[in-house]
CSV table of C-alpha atoms and ligand atoms in Angstrom, one decimal:
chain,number,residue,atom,x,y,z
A,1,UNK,CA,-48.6,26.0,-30.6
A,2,UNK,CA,-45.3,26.1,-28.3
A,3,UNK,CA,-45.6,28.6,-25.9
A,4,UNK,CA,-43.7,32.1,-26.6
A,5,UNK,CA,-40.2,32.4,-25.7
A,6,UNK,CA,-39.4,35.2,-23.3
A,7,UNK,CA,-37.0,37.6,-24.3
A,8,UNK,CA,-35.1,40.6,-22.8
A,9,UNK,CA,-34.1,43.0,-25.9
A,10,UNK,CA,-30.9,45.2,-25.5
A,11,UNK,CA,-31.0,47.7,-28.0
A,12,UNK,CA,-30.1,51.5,-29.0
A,13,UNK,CA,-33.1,52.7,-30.9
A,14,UNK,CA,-32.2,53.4,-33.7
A,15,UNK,CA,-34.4,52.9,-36.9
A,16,UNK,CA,-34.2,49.2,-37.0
A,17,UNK,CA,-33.8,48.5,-33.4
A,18,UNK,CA,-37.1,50.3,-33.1
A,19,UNK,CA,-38.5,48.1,-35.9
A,20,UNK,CA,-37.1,45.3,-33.8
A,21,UNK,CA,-39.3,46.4,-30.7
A,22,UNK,CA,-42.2,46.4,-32.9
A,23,UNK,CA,-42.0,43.0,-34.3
A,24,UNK,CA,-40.9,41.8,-30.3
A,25,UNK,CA,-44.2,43.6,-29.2
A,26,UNK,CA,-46.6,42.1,-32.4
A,27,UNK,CA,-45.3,38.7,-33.1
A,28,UNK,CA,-46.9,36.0,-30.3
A,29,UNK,CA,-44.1,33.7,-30.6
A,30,UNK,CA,-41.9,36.3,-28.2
A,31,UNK,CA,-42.7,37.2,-24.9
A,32,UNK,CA,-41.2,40.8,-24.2
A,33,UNK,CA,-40.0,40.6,-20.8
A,34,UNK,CA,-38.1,43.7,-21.1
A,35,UNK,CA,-36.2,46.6,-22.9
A,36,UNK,CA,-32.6,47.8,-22.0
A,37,UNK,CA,-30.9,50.8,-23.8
A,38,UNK,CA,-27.5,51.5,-24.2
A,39,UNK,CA,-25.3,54.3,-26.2
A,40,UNK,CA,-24.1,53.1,-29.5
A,41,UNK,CA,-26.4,55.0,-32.2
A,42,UNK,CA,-26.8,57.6,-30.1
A,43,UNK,CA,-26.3,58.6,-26.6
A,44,UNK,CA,-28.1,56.6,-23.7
A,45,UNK,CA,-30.5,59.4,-23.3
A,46,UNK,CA,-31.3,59.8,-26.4
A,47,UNK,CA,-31.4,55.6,-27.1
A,48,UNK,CA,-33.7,55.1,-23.9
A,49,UNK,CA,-36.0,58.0,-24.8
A,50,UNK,CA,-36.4,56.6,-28.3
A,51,UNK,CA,-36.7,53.2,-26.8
A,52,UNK,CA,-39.7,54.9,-24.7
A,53,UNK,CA,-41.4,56.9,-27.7
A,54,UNK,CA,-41.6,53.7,-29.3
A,55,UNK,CA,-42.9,51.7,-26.6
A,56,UNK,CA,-45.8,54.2,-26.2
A,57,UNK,CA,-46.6,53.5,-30.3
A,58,UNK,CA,-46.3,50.2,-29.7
A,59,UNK,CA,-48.9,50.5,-26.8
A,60,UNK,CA,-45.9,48.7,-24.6
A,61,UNK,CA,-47.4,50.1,-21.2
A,62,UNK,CA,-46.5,47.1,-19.3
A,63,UNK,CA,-43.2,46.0,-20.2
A,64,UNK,CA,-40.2,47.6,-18.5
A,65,UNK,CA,-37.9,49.9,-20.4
A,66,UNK,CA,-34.6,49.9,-18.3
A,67,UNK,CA,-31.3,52.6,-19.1
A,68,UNK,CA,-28.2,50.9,-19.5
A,69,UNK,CA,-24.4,51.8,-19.8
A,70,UNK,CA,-23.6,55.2,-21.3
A,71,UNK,CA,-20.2,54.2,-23.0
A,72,UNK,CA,-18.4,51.4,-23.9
A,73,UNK,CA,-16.0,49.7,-21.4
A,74,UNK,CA,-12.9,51.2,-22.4
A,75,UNK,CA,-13.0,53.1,-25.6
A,76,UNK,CA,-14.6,56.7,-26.4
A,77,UNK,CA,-18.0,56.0,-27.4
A,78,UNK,CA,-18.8,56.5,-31.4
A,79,UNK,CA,-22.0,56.9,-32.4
A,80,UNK,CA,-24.2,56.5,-35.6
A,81,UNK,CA,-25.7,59.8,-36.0
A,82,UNK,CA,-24.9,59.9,-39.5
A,83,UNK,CA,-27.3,57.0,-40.4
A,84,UNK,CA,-30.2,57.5,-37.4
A,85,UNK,CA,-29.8,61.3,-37.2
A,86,UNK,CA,-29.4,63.4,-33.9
A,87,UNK,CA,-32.2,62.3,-31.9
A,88,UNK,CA,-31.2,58.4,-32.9
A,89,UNK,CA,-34.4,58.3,-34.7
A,90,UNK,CA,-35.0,61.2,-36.9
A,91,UNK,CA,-38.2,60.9,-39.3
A,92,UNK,CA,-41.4,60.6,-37.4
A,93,UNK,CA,-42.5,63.2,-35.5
A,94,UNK,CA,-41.4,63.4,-31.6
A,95,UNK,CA,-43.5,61.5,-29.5
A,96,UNK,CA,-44.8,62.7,-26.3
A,97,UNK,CA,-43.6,59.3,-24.3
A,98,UNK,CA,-46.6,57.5,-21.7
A,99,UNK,CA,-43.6,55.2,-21.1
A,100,UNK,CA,-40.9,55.9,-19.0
A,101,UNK,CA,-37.7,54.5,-17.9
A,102,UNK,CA,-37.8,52.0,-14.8
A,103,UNK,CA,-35.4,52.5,-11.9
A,104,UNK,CA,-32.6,50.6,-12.0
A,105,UNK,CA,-29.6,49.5,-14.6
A,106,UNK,CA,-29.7,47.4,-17.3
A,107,UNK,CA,-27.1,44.9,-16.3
A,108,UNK,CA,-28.8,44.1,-13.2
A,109,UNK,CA,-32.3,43.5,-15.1
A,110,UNK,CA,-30.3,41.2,-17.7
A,111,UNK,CA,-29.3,39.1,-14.5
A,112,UNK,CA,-32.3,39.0,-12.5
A,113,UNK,CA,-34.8,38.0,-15.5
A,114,UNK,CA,-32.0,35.6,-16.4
A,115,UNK,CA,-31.9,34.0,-13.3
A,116,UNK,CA,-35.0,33.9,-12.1
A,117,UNK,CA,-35.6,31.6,-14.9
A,118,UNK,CA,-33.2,29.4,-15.6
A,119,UNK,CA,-32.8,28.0,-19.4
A,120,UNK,CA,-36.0,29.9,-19.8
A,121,UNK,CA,-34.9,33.7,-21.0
A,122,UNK,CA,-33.0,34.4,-24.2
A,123,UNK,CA,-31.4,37.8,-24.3
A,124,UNK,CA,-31.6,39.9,-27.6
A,125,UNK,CA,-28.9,42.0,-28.1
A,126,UNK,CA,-29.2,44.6,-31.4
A,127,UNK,CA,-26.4,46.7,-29.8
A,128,UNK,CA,-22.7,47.6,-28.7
A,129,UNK,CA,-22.6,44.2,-26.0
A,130,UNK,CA,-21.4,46.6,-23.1
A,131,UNK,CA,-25.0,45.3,-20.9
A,132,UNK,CA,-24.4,42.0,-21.8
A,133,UNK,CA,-20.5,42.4,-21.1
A,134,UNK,CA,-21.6,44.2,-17.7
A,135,UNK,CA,-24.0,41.2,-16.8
A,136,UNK,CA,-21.6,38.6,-17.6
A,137,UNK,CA,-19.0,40.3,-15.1
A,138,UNK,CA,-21.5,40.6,-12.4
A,139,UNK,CA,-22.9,37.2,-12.3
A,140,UNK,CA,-21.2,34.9,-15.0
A,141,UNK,CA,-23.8,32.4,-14.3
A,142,UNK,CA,-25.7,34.3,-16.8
A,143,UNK,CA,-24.3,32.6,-19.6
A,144,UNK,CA,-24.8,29.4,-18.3
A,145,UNK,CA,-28.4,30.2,-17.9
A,146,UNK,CA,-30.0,31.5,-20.5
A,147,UNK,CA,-31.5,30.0,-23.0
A,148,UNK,CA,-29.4,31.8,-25.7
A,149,UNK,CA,-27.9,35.2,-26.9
A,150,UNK,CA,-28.7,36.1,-30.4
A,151,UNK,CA,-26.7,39.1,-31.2
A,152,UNK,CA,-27.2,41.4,-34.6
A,153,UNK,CA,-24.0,42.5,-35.3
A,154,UNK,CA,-20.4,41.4,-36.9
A,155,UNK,CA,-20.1,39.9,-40.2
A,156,UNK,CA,-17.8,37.1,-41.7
A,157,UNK,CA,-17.2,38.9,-44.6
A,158,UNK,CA,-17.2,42.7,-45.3
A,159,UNK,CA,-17.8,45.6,-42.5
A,160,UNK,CA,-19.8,49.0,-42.3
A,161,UNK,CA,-17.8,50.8,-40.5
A,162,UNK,CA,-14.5,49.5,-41.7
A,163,UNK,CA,-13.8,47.1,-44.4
A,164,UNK,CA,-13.3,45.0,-41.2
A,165,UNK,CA,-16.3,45.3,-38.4
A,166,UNK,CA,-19.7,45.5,-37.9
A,167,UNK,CA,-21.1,49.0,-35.8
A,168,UNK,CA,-22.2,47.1,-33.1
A,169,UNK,CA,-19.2,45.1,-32.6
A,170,UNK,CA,-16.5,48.0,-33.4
A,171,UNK,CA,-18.2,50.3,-31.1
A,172,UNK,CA,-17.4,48.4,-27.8
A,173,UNK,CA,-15.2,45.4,-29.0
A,174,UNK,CA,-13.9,44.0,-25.8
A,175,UNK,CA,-16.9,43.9,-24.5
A,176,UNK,CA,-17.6,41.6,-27.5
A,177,UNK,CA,-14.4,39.5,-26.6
A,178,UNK,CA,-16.0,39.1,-23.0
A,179,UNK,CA,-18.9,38.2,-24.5
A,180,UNK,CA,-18.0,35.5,-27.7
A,181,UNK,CA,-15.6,34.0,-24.7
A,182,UNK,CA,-18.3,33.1,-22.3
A,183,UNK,CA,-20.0,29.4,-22.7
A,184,UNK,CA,-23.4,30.4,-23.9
A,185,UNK,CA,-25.5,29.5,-26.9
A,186,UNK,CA,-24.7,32.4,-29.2
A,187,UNK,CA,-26.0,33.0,-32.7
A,188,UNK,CA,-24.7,35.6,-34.1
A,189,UNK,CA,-27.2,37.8,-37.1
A,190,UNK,CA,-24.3,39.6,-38.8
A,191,UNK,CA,-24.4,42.1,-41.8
A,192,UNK,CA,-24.0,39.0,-44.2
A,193,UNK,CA,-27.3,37.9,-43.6
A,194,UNK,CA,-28.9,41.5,-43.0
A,195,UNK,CA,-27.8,42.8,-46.0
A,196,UNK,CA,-30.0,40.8,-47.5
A,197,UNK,CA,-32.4,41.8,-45.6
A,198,UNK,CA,-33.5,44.9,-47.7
A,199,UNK,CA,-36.9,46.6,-47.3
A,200,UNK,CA,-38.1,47.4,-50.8
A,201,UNK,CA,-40.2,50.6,-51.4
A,202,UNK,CA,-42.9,48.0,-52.1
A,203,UNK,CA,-42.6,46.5,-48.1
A,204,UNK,CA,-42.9,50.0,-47.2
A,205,UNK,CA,-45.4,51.1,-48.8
A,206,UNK,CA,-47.3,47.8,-47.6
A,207,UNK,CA,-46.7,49.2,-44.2
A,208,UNK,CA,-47.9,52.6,-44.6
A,209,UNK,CA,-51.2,51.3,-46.1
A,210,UNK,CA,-51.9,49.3,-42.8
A,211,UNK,CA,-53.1,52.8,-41.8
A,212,UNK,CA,-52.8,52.8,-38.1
A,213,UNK,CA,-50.9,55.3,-35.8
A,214,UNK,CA,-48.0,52.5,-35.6
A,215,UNK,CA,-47.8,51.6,-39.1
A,216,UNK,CA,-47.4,55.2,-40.3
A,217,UNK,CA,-44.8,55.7,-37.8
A,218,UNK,CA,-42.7,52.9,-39.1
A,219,UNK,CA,-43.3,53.7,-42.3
A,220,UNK,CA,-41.7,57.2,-42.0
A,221,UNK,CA,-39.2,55.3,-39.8
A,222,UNK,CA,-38.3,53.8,-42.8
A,223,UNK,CA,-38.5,56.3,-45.0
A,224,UNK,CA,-35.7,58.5,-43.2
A,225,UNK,CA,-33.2,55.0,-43.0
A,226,UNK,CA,-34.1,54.9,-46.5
A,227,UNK,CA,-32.5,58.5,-47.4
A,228,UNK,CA,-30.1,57.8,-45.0
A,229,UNK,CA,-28.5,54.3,-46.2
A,230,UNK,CA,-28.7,55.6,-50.1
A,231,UNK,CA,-26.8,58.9,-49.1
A,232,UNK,CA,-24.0,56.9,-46.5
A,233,UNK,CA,-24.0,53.7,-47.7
A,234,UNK,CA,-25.1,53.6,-51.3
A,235,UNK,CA,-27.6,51.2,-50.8
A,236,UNK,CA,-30.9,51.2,-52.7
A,237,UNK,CA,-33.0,50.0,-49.9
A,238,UNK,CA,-32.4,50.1,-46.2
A,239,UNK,CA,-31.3,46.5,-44.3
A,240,UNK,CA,-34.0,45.9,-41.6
A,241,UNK,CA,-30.9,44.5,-39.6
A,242,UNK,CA,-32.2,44.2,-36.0
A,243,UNK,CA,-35.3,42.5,-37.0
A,244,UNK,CA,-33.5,39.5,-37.7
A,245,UNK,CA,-32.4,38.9,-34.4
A,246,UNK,CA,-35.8,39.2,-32.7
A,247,UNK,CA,-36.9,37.1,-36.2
A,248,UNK,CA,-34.5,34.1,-35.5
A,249,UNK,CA,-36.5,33.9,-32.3
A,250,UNK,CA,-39.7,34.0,-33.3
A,251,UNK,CA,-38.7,31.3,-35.9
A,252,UNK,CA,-35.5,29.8,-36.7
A,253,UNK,CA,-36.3,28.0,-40.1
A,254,UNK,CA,-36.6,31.6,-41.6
A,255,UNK,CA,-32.5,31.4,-41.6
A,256,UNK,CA,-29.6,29.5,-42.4
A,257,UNK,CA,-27.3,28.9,-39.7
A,258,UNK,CA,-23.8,27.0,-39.7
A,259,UNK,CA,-21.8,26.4,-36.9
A,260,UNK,CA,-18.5,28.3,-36.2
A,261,UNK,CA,-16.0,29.9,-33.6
A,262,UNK,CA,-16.2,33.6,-33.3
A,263,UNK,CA,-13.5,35.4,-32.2
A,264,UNK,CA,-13.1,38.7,-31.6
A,265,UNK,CA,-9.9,41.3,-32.8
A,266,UNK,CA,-9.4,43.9,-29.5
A,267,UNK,CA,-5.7,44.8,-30.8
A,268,UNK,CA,-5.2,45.3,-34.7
A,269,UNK,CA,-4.6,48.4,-36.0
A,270,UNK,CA,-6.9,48.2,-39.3
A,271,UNK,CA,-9.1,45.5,-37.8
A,272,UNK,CA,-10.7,46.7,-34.4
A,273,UNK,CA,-14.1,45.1,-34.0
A,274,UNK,CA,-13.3,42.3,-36.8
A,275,UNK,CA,-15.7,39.0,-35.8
A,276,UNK,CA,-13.1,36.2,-36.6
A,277,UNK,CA,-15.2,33.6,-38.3
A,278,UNK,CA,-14.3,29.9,-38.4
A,279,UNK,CA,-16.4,27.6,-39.9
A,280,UNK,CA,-17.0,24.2,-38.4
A,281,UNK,CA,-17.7,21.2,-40.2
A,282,UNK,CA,-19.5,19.3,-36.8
A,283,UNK,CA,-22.3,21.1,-35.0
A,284,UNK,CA,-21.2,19.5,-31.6
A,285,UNK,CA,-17.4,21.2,-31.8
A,286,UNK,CA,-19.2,24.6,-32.3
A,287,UNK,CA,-19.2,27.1,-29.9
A,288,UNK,CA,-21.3,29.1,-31.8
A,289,UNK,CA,-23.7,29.6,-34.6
A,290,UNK,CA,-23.4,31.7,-37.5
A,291,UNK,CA,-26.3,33.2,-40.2
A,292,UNK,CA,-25.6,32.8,-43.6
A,293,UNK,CA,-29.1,33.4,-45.0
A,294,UNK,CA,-32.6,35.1,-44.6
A,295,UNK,CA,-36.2,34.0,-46.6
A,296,UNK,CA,-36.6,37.4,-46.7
A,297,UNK,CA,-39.8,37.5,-48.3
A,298,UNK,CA,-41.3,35.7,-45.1
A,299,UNK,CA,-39.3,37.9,-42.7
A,300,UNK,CA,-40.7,40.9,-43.8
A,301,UNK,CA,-44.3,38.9,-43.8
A,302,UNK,CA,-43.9,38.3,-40.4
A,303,UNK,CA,-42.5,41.7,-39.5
A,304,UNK,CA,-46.2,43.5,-41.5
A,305,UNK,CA,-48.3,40.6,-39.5
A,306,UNK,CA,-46.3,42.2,-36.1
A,307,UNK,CA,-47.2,45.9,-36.9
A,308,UNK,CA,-51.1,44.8,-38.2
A,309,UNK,CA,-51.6,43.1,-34.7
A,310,UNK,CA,-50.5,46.2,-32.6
A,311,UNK,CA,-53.1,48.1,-34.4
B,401,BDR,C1,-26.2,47.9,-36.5
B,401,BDR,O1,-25.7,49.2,-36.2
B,401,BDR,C2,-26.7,50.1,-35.9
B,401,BDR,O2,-26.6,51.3,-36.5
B,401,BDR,C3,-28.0,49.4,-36.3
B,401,BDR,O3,-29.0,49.7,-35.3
B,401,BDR,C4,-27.6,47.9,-36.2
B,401,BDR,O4,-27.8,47.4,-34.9
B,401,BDR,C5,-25.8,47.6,-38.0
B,401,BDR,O5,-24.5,47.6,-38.2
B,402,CA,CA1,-29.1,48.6,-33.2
């Protein structure tokens, strides 16, 4: 077996984020090196609490949770609460957190894992890209140096938030640009392949019936996106969208992936956030790569096999 590919995760937990950190934490073919927060579905306190609460389920004692930036590089920060609820993860009940935030920032912790192992580290992002943005700005050798960014968020076709972007990517879109500009590997898990990601009641009930601390907590995780994405969104079921980030990881052949250029819109009045999507016919003019589809049967597998082995 190869050995597991280290990974720093940059997320706002957030129901699916924290479903993200489970699957990171229970699935051997990812090595957690590390979880940074950052505002975007709810404040930074609130997103690097959560991040902790969830750590402590997950039994995480020993991998660093670090706080990142608390709003977006130029714009007033919007948040999600409307989907994740005022704490950023309404549902369970509160956790009383073991794990707590390491000193430091987020940026920094992006470059030094980064760095300290070059080609080695890819970096996880499930959030508005202000970290990754902040990284990038203070050393730019990241981008040359990591193994690769896999990002949830944008979408070549339809938005959430507008008809034209993605949360993560309207939230904190020049730090996007930064971002899509710099010469990494990028593959980019937007809504057109988490939308098909839909957790069934079935799934979830298959996760409650694990019937351990962890699995009950992500059940009701679940169960609150659940109410939350039929009420907002009109959705039947609830897209586990951050999983597929940490999921392309962990295995690749679960998706389909075609190269393209991404590029981000800072300026347009109706089209803030929009990720520009250009299809390329050769793989070696791409500067990016681009999900078009999920087995989604075998993603959720693998996300149930995850929670099982945290037990
Ligand atoms: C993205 O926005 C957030 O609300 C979710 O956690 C996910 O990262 C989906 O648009
Ligand atoms: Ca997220």
């Amino acid at each position: 077996m190869s050995p597991a590919i280290p990974i720093v995760l940059d997320c706002d937990p957030g129901h699916d984020d924290a479903l993200a950190i489970m699957l990171a934490a229970g699935d051997s073919r990812v090595r957690l090196l590390g979880i940074t927060t950052v505002a975007g579905n709810q404040i930074v306190d609130k997103t690097t609490a959560n991040a902790c609460a969830v750590a402590t389920i997950a039994g995480l004692y020993d991998v660093p949770v670090v706080r990142g930036a608390g709003r977006p590089l130029l714009r007033e920060l919007t948040t999600a609460g409307n989907i994740h609820g005022d704490s950023g993860l309404d549902g369970p009940l509160p956790i009383v957190p073991k794990v707590h935030p390491q000193a430091g920032v987020a940026c920094d912790f992006i470059v030094d894992q980064v760095m300290a192992a070059p080609g080695e580290v890819t970096i996880v992002a499930t959030a508005p890209l202000t970290n990754v943005a902040l990284a990038l700005a203070k050393e730019p050798g990241v981008a040359t140096y990591a193994r690769e960014l896999v990002i949830m968020g944008g979408a070549y076709g339809r938005g959430n938030v507008t008809p034209a972007a993605e949360f993560n990517i309207y939230v904190d879109p020049e730090a996007a640009a930064m971002v899509f500009h710099a010469p990494w590997r990028i593959t980019m898990m937007g809504l057109d392949v988490t939308h098909q990601a839909l957790c069934s009641e079935e799934v979830q009930a298959e996760i409650a019936a694990i019937g351990t601390a962890t699995g009950d907590f992500c059940a009701q995780l679940l169960e609150y996106f659940r109410t939350t994405y039929r009420r907002e969104m009109d959705m039947a079921d609830p897209p586990v969208h951050d999983v597929c980030a940490v999921a392309y990881v962990a295995d690749p052949s679960l998706f389909v992936t075609r190269p393209a250029k991404v590029s981000i819109e800072t300026c347009g009045t109706y089209t803030r956030g929009m990720t520009v999507t250009e299809f390329l016919e050769r793989e070696k003019d791409s500067y990016h790569q681009v999900g078009t589809s999920v087995r989604r049967h075998e993603l959720f597998d693998a996300l149930i096999r995850a929670i099982r082995a945290l037990g």
